[in-house]
Coordinates of C-alpha atoms in Angstrom, one line a residue:
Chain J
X168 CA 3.9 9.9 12.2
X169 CA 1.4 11.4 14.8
X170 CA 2.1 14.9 16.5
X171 CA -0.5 15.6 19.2
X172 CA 0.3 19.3 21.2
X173 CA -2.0 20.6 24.2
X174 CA -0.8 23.3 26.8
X175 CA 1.4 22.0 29.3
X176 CA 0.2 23.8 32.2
X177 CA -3.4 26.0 33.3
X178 CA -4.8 27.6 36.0
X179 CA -8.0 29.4 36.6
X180 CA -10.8 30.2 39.5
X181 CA -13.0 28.3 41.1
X182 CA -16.6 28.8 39.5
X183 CA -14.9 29.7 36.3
X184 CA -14.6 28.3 32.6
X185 CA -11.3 26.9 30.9
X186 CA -11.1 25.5 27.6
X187 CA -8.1 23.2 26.8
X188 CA -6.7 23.3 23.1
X189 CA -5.5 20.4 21.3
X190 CA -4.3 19.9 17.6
X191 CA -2.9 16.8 16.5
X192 CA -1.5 15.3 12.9
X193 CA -2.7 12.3 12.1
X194 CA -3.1 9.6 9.1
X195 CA -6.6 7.8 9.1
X196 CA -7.9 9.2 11.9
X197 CA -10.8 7.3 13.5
X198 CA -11.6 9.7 16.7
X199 CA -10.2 11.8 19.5
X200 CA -11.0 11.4 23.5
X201 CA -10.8 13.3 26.4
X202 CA -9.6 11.7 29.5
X203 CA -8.9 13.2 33.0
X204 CA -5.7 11.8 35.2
X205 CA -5.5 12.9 38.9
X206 CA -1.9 12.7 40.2
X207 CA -0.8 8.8 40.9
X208 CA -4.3 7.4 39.4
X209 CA -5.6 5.6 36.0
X210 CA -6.8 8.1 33.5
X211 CA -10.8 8.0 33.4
X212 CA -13.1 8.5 30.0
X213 CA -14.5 12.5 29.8
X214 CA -15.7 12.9 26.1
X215 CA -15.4 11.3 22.8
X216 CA -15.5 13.0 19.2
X217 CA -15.6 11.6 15.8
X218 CA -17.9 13.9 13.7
X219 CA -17.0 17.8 13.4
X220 CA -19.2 19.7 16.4
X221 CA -20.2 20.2 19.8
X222 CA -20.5 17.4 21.9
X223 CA -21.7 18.3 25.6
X224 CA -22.2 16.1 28.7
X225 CA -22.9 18.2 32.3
X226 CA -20.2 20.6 32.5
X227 CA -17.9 19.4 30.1
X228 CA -18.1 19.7 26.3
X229 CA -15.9 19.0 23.7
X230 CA -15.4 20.0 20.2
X231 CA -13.7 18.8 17.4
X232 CA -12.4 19.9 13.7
X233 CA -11.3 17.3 11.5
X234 CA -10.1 20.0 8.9
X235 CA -8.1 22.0 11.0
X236 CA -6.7 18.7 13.2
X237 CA -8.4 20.5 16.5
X238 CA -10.1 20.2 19.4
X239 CA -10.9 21.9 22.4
X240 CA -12.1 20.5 26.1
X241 CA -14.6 23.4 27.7
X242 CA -15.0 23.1 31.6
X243 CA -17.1 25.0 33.0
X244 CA -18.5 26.1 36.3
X245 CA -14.8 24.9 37.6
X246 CA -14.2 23.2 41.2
X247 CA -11.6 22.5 43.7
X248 CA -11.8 18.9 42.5
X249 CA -11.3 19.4 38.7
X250 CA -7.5 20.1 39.4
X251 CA -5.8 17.4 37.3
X252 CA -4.4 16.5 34.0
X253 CA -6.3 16.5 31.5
X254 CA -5.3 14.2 28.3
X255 CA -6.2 14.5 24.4
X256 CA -5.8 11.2 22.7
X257 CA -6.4 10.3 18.9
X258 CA -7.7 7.3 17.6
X259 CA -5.9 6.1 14.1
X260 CA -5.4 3.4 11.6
X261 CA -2.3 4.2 9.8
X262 CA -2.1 1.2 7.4
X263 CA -4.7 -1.2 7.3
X264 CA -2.8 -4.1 8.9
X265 CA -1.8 -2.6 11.9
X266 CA -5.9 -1.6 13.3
X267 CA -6.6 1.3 15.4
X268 CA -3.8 2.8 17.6
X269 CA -4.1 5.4 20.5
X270 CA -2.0 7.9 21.0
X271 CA -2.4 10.2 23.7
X272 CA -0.6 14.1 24.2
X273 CA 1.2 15.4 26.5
X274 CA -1.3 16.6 28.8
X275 CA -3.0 19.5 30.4
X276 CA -2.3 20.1 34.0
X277 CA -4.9 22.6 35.1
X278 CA -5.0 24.1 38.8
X279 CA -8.4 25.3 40.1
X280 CA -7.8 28.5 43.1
X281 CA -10.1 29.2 44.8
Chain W
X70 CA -18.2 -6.9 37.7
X71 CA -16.1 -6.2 34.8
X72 CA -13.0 -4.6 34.6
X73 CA -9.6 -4.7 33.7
X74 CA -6.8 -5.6 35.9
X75 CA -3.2 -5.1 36.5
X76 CA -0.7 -6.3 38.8
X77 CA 0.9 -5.9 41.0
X78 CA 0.4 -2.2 42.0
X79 CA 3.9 -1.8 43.1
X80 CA 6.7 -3.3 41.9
X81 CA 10.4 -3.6 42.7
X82 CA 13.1 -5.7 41.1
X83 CA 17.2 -4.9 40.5
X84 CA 18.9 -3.8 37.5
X85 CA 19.5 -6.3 34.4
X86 CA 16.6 -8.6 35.2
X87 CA 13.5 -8.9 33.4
X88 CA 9.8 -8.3 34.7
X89 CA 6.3 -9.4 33.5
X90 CA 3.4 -6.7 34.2
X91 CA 0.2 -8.9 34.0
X92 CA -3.2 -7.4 32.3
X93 CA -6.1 -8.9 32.4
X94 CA -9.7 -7.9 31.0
X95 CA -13.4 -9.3 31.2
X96 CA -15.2 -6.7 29.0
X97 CA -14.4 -8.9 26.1
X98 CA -12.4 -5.9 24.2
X99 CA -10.7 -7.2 21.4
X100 CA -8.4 -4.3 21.7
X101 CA -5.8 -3.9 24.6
X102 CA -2.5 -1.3 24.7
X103 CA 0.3 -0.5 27.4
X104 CA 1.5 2.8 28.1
X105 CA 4.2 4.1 30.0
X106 CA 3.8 7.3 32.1
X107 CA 6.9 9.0 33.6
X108 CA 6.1 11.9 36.0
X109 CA 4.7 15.0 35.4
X110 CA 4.1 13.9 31.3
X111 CA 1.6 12.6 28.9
X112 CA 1.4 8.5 28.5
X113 CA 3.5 6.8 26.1
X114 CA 2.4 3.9 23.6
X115 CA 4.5 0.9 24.2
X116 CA 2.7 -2.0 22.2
X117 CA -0.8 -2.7 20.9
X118 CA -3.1 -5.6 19.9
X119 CA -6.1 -5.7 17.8
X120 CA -6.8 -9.7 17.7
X121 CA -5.4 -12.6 19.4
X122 CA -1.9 -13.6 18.2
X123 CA -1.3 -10.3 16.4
X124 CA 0.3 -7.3 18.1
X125 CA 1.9 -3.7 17.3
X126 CA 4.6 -1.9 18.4
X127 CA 4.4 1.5 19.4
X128 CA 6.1 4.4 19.9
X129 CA 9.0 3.0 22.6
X130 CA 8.7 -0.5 21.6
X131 CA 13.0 -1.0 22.2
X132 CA 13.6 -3.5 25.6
X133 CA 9.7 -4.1 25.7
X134 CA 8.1 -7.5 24.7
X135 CA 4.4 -8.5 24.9
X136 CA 2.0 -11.9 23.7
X137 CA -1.3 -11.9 23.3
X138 CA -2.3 -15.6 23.3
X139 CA -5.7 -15.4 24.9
X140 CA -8.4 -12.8 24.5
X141 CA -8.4 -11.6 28.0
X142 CA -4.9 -11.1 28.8
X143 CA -1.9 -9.1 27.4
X144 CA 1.1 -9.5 29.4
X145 CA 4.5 -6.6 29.4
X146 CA 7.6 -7.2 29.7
X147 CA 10.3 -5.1 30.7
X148 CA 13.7 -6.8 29.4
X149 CA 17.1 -5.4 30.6
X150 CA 17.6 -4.0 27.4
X151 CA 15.2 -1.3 28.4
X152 CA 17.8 1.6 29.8
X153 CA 15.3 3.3 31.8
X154 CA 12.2 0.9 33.1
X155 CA 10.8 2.8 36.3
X156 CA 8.0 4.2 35.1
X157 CA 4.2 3.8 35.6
X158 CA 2.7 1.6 33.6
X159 CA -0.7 1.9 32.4
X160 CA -2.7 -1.1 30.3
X161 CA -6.2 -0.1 28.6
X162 CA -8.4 -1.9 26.1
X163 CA -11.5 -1.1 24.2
X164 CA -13.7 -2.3 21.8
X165 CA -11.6 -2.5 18.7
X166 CA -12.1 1.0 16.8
X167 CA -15.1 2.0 18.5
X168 CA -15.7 3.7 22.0
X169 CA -13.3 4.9 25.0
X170 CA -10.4 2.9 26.0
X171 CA -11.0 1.7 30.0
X172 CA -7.8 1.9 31.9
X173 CA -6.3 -0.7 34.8
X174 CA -5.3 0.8 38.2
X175 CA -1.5 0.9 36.8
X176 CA 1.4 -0.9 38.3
X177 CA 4.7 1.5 39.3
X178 CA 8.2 0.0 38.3
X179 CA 11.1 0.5 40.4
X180 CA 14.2 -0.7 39.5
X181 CA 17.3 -0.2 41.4

């Protein structure tokens, strides 16, 4: 089966960094994305990993570690407006037949003060 | 534009009848999932499909059914079998096992 933990709940200062762990369990994994989920709305696409490393876009970067089943979501330079729930999904194809499933954690609910 | 699309936004129907959340997409992804999101936690696989006329079950398949007959849509429904349907329900699809999954605006289920 899949197992995919993150922290349940963060909060930090405006103008400051967080960084969001995630470690997951997986069988043929194929990928892991970051999404972002304000309260009531659709999730929307922050950051994709597939290769071990650093991947950085503005003031969000994520990293991943296939051999340790971990990645973190770095924000940085945090404002009012990055107060939501931040979600850690893998990407996997457990048997062939079945193609590529996403499964998704439980979520990160960070609260910027100012 | 393209896009993916669910509806209704809100929806309300009585205990022990069935329901059909619609999903439709134009991005010509050949994969599409539903999720269910209950408040304050992460979102939930219900059912998946890589190709037409093939489809996966998820994590909480029980009192869910879904077809995939056509490219661009992948209907839900919510049988009365399902104990606990009102959630929020989420539908996303992507190009098969590469790229980010793009999510619909989510229809909310109440039943009473």
């Amino acid at each position: 089966g899949q197992n995919i933990d993150q922290p349940t709940e963060m909060t930090a200062t405006e103008g400051a960094i967080v960084q969001i762990n995630c470690t997951y369990q997986t069988s043929g994994f194929n990928g892991l994305f970051w999404y972002q989920q304000h309260a009531g709305e659709a999730p929307t696409f922050l950051s994709y990993n597939v290769l071990d490393g650093l991947e950085e876009k503005g003031r969000f970067s994520s990293f991943l570690s296939r051999s340790k089943g971990y990645s973190y979501l770095l924000l940085k330079e945090l404002q009012m407006k990055d107060s939501a729930s931040y979600l850690c999904a893998v990407r996997s194809a457990p048997y062939k037949a079945a193609g590529n499933k996403l499964t998704f954690g439980g979520g990160t609910r960070v609260l910027v003060k100012p | 534009d393209g896009g993916i699309t669910q509806s209704p936004k809100y929806l309300f129907r009585k205990e022990g009848q069935n329901v059909t959340l619609s999903c439709e997409q134009n991005l010509n992804h050949d994969a599409m999932y539903w999720y269910r999101q209950d408040p304050g936690q992460g979102l939930r696989l219900i059912y998946y499909s890589q190709i037409v006329n093939d489809f996966q079950k998820g994590d909480i398949a029980e009192g869910y059914s879904v077809s995939r007959e056509k490219k661009e849509s992948f209907p839900l429904t919510v049988t009365s079998a399902q104990k606990n349907p009102t959630a929020f329900y989420l539908c996303a699809s992507s190009i098969g096992g590469q790229g980010e999954a793009f999510f619909g605006q989510g229809t909310r289920l109440t039943v009473v």
